[in-house]
Tab-separated table of C-alpha atoms and ligand atoms in Angstrom:
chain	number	residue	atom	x	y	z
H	1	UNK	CA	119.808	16.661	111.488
H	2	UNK	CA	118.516	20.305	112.637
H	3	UNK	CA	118.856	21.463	115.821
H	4	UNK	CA	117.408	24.427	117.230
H	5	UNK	CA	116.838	25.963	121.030
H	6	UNK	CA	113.909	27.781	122.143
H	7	UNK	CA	113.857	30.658	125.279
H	8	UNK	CA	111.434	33.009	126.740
H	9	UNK	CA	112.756	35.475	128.736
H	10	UNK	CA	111.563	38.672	130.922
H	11	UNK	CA	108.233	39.501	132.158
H	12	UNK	CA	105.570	36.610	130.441
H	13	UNK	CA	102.545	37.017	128.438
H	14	UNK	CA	99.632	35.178	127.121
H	15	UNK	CA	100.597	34.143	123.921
H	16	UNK	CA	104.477	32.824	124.619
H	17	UNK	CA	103.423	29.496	124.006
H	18	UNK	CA	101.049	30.456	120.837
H	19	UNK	CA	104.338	31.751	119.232
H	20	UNK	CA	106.414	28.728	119.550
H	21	UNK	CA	103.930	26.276	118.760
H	22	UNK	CA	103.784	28.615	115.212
H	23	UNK	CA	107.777	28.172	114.955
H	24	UNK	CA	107.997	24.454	115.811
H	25	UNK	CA	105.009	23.233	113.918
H	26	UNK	CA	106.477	24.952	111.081
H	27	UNK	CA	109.511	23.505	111.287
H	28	UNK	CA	108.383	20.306	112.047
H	29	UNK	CA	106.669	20.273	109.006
H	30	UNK	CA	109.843	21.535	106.881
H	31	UNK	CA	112.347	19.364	108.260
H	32	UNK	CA	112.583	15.280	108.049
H	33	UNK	CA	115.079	15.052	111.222
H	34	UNK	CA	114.793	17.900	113.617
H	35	UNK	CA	115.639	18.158	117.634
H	36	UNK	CA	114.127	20.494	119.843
H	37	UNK	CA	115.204	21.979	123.161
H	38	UNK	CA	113.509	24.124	125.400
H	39	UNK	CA	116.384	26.435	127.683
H	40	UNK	CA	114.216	26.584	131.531
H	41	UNK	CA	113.762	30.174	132.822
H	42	UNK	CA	114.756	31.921	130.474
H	43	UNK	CA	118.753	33.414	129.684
H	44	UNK	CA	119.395	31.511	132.778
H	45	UNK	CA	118.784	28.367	131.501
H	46	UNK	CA	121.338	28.836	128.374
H	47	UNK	CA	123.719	29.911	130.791
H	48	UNK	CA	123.675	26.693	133.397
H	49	UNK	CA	123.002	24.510	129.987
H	50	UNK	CA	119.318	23.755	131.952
H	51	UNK	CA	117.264	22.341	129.173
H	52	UNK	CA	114.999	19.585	127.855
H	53	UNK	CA	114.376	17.932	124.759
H	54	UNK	CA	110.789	18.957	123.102
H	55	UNK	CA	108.853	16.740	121.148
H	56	UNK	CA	105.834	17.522	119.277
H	57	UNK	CA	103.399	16.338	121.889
H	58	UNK	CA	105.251	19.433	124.050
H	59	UNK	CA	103.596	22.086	121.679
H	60	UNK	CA	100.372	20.317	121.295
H	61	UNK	CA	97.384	21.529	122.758
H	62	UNK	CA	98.957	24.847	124.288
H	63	UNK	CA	97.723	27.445	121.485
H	64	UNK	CA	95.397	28.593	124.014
H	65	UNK	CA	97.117	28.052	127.031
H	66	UNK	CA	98.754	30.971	128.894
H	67	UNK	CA	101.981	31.487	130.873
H	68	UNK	CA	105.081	29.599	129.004
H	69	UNK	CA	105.731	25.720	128.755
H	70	UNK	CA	109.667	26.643	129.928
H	71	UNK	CA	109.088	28.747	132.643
H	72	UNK	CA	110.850	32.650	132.375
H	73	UNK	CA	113.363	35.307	134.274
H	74	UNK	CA	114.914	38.263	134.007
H	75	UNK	CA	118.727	38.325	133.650
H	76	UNK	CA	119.202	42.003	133.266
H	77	UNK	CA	121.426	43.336	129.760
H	78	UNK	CA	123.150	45.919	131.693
H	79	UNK	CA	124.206	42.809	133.939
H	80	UNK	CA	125.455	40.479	131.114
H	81	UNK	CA	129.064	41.411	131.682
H	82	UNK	CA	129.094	40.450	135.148
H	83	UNK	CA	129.642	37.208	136.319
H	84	UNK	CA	127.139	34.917	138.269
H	85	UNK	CA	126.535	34.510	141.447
H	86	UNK	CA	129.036	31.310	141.014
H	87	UNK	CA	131.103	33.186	139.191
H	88	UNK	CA	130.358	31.832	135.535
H	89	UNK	CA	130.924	34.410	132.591
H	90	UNK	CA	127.205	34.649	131.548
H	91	UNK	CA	128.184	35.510	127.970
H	92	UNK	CA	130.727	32.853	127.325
H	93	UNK	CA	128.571	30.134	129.210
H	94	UNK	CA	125.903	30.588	126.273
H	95	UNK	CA	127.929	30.200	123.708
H	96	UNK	CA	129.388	27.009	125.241
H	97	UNK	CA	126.199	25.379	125.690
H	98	UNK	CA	124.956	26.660	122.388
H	99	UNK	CA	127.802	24.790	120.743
H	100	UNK	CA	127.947	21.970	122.720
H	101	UNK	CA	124.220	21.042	121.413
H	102	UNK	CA	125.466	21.782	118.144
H	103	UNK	CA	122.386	24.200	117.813
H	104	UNK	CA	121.299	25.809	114.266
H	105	UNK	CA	119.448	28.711	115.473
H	106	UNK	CA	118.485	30.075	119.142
H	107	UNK	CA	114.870	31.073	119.119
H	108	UNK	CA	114.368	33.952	121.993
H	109	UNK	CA	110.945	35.262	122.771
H	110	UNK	CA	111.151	38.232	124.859
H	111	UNK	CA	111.004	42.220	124.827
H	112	UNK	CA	113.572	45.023	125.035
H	113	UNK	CA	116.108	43.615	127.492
H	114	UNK	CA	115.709	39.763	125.851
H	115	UNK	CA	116.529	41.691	122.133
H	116	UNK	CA	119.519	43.498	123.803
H	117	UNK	CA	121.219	39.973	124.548
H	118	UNK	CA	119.724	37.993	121.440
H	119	UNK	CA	121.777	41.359	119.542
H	120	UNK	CA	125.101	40.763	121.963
H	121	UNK	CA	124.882	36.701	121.416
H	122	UNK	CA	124.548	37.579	117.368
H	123	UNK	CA	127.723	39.574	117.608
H	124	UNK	CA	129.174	36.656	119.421
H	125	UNK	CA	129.112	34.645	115.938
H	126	UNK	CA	125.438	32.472	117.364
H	127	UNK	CA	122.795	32.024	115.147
H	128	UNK	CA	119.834	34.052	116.614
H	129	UNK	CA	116.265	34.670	115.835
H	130	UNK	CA	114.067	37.378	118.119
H	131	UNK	CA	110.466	37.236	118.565
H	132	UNK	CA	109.170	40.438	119.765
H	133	UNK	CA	106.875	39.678	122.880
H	134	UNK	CA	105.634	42.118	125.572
H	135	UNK	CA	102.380	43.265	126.661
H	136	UNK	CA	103.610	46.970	126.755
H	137	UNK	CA	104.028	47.009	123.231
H	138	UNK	CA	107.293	49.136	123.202
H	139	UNK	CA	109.394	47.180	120.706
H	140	UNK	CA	110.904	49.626	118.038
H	141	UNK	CA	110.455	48.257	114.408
H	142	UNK	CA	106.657	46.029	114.768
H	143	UNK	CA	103.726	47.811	115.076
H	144	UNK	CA	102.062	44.703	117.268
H	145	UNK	CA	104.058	42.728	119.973
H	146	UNK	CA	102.672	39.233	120.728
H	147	UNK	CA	100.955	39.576	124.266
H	148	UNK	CA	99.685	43.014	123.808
H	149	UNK	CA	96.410	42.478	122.353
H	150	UNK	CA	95.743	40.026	125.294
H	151	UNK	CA	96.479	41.987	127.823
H	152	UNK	CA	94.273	45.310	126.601
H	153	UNK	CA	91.306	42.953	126.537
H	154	UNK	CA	91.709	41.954	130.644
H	155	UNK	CA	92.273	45.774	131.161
H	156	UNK	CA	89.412	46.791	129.267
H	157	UNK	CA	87.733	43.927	131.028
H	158	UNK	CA	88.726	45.561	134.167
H	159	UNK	CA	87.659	49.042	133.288
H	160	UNK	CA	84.508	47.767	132.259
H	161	UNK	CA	83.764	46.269	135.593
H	162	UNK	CA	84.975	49.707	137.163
H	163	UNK	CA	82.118	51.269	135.268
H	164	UNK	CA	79.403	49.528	136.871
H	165	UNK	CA	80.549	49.868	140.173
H	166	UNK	CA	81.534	53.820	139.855
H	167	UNK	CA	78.096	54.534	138.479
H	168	UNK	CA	76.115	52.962	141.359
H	169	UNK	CA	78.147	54.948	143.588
H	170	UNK	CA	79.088	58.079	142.113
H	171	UNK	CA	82.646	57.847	142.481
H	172	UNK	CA	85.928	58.476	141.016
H	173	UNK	CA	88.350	55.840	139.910
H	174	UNK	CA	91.738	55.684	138.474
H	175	UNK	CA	92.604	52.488	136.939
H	176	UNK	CA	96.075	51.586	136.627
H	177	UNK	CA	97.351	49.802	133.902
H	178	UNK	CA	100.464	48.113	133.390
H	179	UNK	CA	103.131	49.872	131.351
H	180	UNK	CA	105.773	52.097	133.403
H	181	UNK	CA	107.892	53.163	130.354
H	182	UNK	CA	105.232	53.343	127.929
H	183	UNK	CA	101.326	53.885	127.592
H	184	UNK	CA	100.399	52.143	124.687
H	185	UNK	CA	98.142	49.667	127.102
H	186	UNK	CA	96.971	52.296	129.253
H	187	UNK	CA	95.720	54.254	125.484
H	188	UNK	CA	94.114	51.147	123.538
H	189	UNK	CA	92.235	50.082	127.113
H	190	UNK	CA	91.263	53.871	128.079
H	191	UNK	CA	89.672	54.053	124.247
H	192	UNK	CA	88.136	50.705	124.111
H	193	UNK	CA	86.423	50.723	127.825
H	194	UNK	CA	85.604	54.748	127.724
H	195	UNK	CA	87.475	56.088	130.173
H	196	UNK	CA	87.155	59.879	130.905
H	197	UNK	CA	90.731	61.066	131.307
H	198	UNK	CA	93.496	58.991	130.375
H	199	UNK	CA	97.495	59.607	131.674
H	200	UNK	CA	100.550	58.708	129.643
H	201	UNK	CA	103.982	58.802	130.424
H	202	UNK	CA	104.810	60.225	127.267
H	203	UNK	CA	102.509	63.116	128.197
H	204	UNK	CA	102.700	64.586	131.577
H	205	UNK	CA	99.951	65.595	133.539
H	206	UNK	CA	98.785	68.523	135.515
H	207	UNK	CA	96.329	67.294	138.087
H	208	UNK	CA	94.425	70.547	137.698
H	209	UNK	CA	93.444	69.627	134.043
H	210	UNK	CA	92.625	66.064	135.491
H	211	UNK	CA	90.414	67.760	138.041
H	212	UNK	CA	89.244	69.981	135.325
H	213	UNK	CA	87.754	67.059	133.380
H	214	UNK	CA	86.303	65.746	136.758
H	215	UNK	CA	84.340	68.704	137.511
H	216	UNK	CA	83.078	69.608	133.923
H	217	UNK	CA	81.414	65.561	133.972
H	218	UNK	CA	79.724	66.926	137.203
H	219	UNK	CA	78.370	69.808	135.635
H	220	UNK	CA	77.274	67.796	133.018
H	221	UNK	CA	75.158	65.724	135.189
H	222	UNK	CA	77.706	62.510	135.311
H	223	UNK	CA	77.861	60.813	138.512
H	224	UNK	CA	81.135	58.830	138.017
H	225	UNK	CA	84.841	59.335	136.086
H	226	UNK	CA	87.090	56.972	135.669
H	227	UNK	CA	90.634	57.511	134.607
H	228	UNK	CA	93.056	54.956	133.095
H	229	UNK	CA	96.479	55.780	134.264
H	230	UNK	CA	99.710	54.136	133.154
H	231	UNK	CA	101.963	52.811	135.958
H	232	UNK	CA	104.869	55.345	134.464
H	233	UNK	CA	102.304	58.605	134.298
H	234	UNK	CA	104.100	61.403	135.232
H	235	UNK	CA	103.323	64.673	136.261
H	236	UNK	CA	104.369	68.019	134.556
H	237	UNK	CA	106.116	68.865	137.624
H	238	UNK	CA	108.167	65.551	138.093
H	239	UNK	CA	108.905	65.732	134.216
H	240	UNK	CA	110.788	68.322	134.464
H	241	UNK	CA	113.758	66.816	137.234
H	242	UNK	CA	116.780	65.301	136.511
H	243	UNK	CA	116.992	61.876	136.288
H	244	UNK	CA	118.978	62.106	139.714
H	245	UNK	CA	116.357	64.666	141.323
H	246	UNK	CA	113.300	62.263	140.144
H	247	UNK	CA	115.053	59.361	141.463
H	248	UNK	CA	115.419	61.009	145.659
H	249	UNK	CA	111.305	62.343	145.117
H	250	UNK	CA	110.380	58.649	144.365
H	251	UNK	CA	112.363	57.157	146.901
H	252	UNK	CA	111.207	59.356	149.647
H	253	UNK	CA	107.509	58.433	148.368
H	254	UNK	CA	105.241	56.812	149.641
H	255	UNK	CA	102.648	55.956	148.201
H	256	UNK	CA	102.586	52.291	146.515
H	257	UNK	CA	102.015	53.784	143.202
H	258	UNK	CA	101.149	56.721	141.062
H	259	UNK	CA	97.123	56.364	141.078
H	260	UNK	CA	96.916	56.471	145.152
H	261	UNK	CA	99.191	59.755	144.385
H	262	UNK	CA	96.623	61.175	142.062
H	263	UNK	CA	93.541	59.934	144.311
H	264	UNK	CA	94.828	61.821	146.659
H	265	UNK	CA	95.754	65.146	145.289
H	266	UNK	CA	92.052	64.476	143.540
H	267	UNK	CA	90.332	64.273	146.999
H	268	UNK	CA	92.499	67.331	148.470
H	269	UNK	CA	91.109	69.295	145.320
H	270	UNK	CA	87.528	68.376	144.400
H	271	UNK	CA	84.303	66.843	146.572
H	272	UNK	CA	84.627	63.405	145.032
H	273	UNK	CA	84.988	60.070	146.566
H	274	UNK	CA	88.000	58.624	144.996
H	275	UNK	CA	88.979	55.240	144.861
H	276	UNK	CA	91.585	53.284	142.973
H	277	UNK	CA	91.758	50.142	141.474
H	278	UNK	CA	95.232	48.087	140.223
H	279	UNK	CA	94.579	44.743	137.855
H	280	UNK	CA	98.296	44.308	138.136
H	281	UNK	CA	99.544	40.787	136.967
H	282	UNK	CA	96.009	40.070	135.978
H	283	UNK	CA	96.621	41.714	132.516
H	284	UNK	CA	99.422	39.404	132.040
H	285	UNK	CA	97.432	36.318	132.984
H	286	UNK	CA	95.006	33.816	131.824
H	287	UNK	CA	94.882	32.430	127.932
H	288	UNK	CA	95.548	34.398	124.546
H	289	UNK	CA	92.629	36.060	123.036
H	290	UNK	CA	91.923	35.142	119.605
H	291	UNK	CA	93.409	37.908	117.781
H	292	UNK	CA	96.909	37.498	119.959
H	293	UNK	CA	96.798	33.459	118.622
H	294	UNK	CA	96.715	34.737	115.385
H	295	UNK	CA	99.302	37.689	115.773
H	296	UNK	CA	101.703	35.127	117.662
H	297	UNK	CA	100.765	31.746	115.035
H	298	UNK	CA	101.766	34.030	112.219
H	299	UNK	CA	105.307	35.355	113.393
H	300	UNK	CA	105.913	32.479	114.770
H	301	UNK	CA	105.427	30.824	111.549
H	302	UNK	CA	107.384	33.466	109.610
H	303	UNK	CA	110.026	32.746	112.408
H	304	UNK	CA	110.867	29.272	110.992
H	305	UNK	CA	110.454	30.570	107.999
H	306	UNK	CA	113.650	33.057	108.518
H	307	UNK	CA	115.246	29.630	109.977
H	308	UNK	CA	114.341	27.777	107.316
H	309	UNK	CA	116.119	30.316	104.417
H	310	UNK	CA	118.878	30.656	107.105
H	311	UNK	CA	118.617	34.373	107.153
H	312	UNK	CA	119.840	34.737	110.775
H	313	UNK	CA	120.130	37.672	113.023
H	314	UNK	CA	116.308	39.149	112.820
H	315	UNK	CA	113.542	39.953	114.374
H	316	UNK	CA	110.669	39.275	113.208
H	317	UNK	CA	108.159	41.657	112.929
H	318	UNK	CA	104.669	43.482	111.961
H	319	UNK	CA	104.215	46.594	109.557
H	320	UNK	CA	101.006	47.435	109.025
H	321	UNK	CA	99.284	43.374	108.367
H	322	UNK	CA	102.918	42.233	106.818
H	323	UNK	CA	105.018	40.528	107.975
H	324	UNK	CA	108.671	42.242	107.797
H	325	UNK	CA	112.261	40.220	109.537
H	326	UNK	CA	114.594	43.275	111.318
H	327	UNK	CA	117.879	43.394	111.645
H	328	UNK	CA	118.853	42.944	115.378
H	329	UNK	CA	121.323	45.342	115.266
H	330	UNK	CA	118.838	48.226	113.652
H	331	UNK	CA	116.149	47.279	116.338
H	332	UNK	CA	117.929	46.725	119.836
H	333	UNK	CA	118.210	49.187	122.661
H	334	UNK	CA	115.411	51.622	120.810
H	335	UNK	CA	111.794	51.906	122.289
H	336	UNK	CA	108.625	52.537	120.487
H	337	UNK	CA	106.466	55.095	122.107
H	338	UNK	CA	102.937	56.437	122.185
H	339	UNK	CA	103.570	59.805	120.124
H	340	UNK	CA	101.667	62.371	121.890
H	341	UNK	CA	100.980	63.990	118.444
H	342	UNK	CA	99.577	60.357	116.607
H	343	UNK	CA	95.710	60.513	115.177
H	344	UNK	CA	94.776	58.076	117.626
H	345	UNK	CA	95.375	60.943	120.601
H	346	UNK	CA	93.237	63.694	118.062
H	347	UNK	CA	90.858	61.403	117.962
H	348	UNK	CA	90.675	60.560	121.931
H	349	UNK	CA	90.781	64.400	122.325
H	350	UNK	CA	87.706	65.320	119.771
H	351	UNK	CA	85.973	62.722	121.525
H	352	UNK	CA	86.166	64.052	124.720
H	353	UNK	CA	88.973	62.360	126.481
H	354	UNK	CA	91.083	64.742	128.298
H	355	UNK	CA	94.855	63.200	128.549
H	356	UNK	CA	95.530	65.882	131.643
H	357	UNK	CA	97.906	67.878	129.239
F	401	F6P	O1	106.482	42.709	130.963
F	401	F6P	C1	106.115	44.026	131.024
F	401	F6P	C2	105.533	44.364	132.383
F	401	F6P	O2	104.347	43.626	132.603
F	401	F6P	C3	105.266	45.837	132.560
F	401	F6P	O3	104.074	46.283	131.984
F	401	F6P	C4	105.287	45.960	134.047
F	401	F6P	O4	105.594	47.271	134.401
F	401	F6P	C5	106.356	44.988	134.452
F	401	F6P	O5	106.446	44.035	133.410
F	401	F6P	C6	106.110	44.249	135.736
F	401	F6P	O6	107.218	43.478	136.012
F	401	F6P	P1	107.280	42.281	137.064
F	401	F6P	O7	106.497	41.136	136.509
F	401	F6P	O8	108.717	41.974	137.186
F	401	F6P	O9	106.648	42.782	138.328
């Protein structure tokens, strides 16, 4: 008899329950005698032992279904050390429950933070398989997280309505799209729905190039702009405080976000009507798109696989259309960022787009 456990942990996505109907289906087929659990909300669930049993019926029909059959949470890595608010040793806790079930392999879908832990719990001696999921796309060592190609179609949904609305009235708007660390949504969306100027965090800003670009469409006859701006843009300015000194000017902000910021500073500069427009959780929401179910069906799939040769300790991941399994330990605690200096950004440029740099 196999026994394996199944998490998803941090922020959700679209395509959480894609990827573990890939790894149980999989399995399912591989093994003769094979129990399933599903650990509720997350890290949190390993550590109270909060579980249920998972038949096949639980991963039928949910391909295409949005959100995540066991619920999520964040239990924070740079917390893992410190004990609960009942005092339990998060850390030991896991491993007790992961023994007590007698469990093969722990299957954790989740992003950064999630792969810091699944890394910790493989140095604790568990068996431990990673699944790289965010819509942010920021995981170092796979070109594609599960969840991101979902979430750049609602924001380039989003844009796209913008556009209609902007052109009828001649106004400015600054999109924001989800991402505060990195701007690989904020890039692929600003591309794919034609946005005039589009603000990374890895590339600080000066608003007078944004309101450069603004003015130039003018001249050329446009009567709207819209900018895509990641929730972590920064300005040239602010990029160049200490962590500390950035820190205080944020706190004593306040505005709700960085595109009411710009909107403003736009307004103060140039004869536009500004207005601003946040999807937020939207661009987490509602059902993979086709192209995620595939993504998330195939490392899930190579997932078992990993399980199945007992090569432990992975992540599973994409280079280029392979599939490629990455050692924990090379992987966690590193971040994969837009690099101001990729083709895709030449290419943005020569077309036009100004990235306020
Ligand atoms: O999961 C990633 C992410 O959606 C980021 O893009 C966003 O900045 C953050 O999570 C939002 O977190 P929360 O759901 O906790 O508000």
């Amino acid at each position: 008899m196999k026994r394996f456990g199944f998490l998803t942990s941090g922020g959700d996505c679209q395509s959480l329950n894609a990827t573990m109907r890939g790894v149980a289906k999989a399995l399912y087929e591989n093994y003769e005698e094979v129990e399933m659990y599903g650990f509720l909300e997350g890290y949190k669930g390993l550590i109270y032992g909060n579980y249920k049993k998972l038949t096949p019926s639980d991963f039928s029909g949910i391909l295409n279904a949005g959100g995540t059959i066991l619920g999520t949470s964040r239990v924070p890595f740079k917390q893992i050390d410190e004990p609960t608010e009942d005092g339990l040793n998060k850390v030991e806790s896991m491993k007790k429950n992961y023994k007590k079930m007698k469990l093969d392999c722990l299957v954790v879908l989740g992003g950064n933070g999630t792969q810091k832990t699944a890394n910790r719990l493989r140095q604790e001696g568990l068996n431990v398989i990673h699944l790289p999921k965010t819509i942010d796309n920021d995981i170092w060592g796979t070109d594609i997280t599960f969840g991101f190609h979902s979430a750049v179609d609602v924001a380039t949904r989003a844009i796209d309505n913008i556009h209609t609305t902007a052109t009828s009235h001649g106004r400015v708007f600054i999109v924001e799209v989800m991402g505060h660390k990195v701007g690989w949504m904020t890039l692929y969306a600003g591309i794919a729905s034609g946005a005039d100027v589009v603000l990374l965090p890895e590339i600080p800003y000066d608003i007078k190039e944004v309101a450069k670009a603004i003015k130039k469409r003018k001249k050329a006859g446009k009567r709207f702009s819209i900018i895509a701006v990641a929730e972590g843009a920064i300005s040239k300015e602010d990029a160049k405080l200490s962590k500390k000194e950035l820190k205080k000017k944020q706190k004593e902000n306040t505005y709700p976000s960085v595109a009411y910021k710009i909107a403003d500073d736009l307004a103060a500069m140039e004869n536009v009507e500004v207005r601003v427009a946040v999807p937020g959780h939207t661009q987490r929401g509602g059902d993979p798109s086709p192209y995620d179910r595939i993504v998330a069906t195939r490392l899930g799939v190579e997932a078992a696989n990993l399980i199945i040769k007992e090569k432990y300790g992975y992540m599973v991941g994409f280079k280029g259309n392979d599939i490629v399994p990455v050692p924990l330990e090379e992987a966690a605690g590193k971040l994969k960022g837009v690099d101001p200096k990729c083709d895709m950004i030449k290419e943005a440029k020569l077309l036009g787009i100004s990235f306020g740099d």
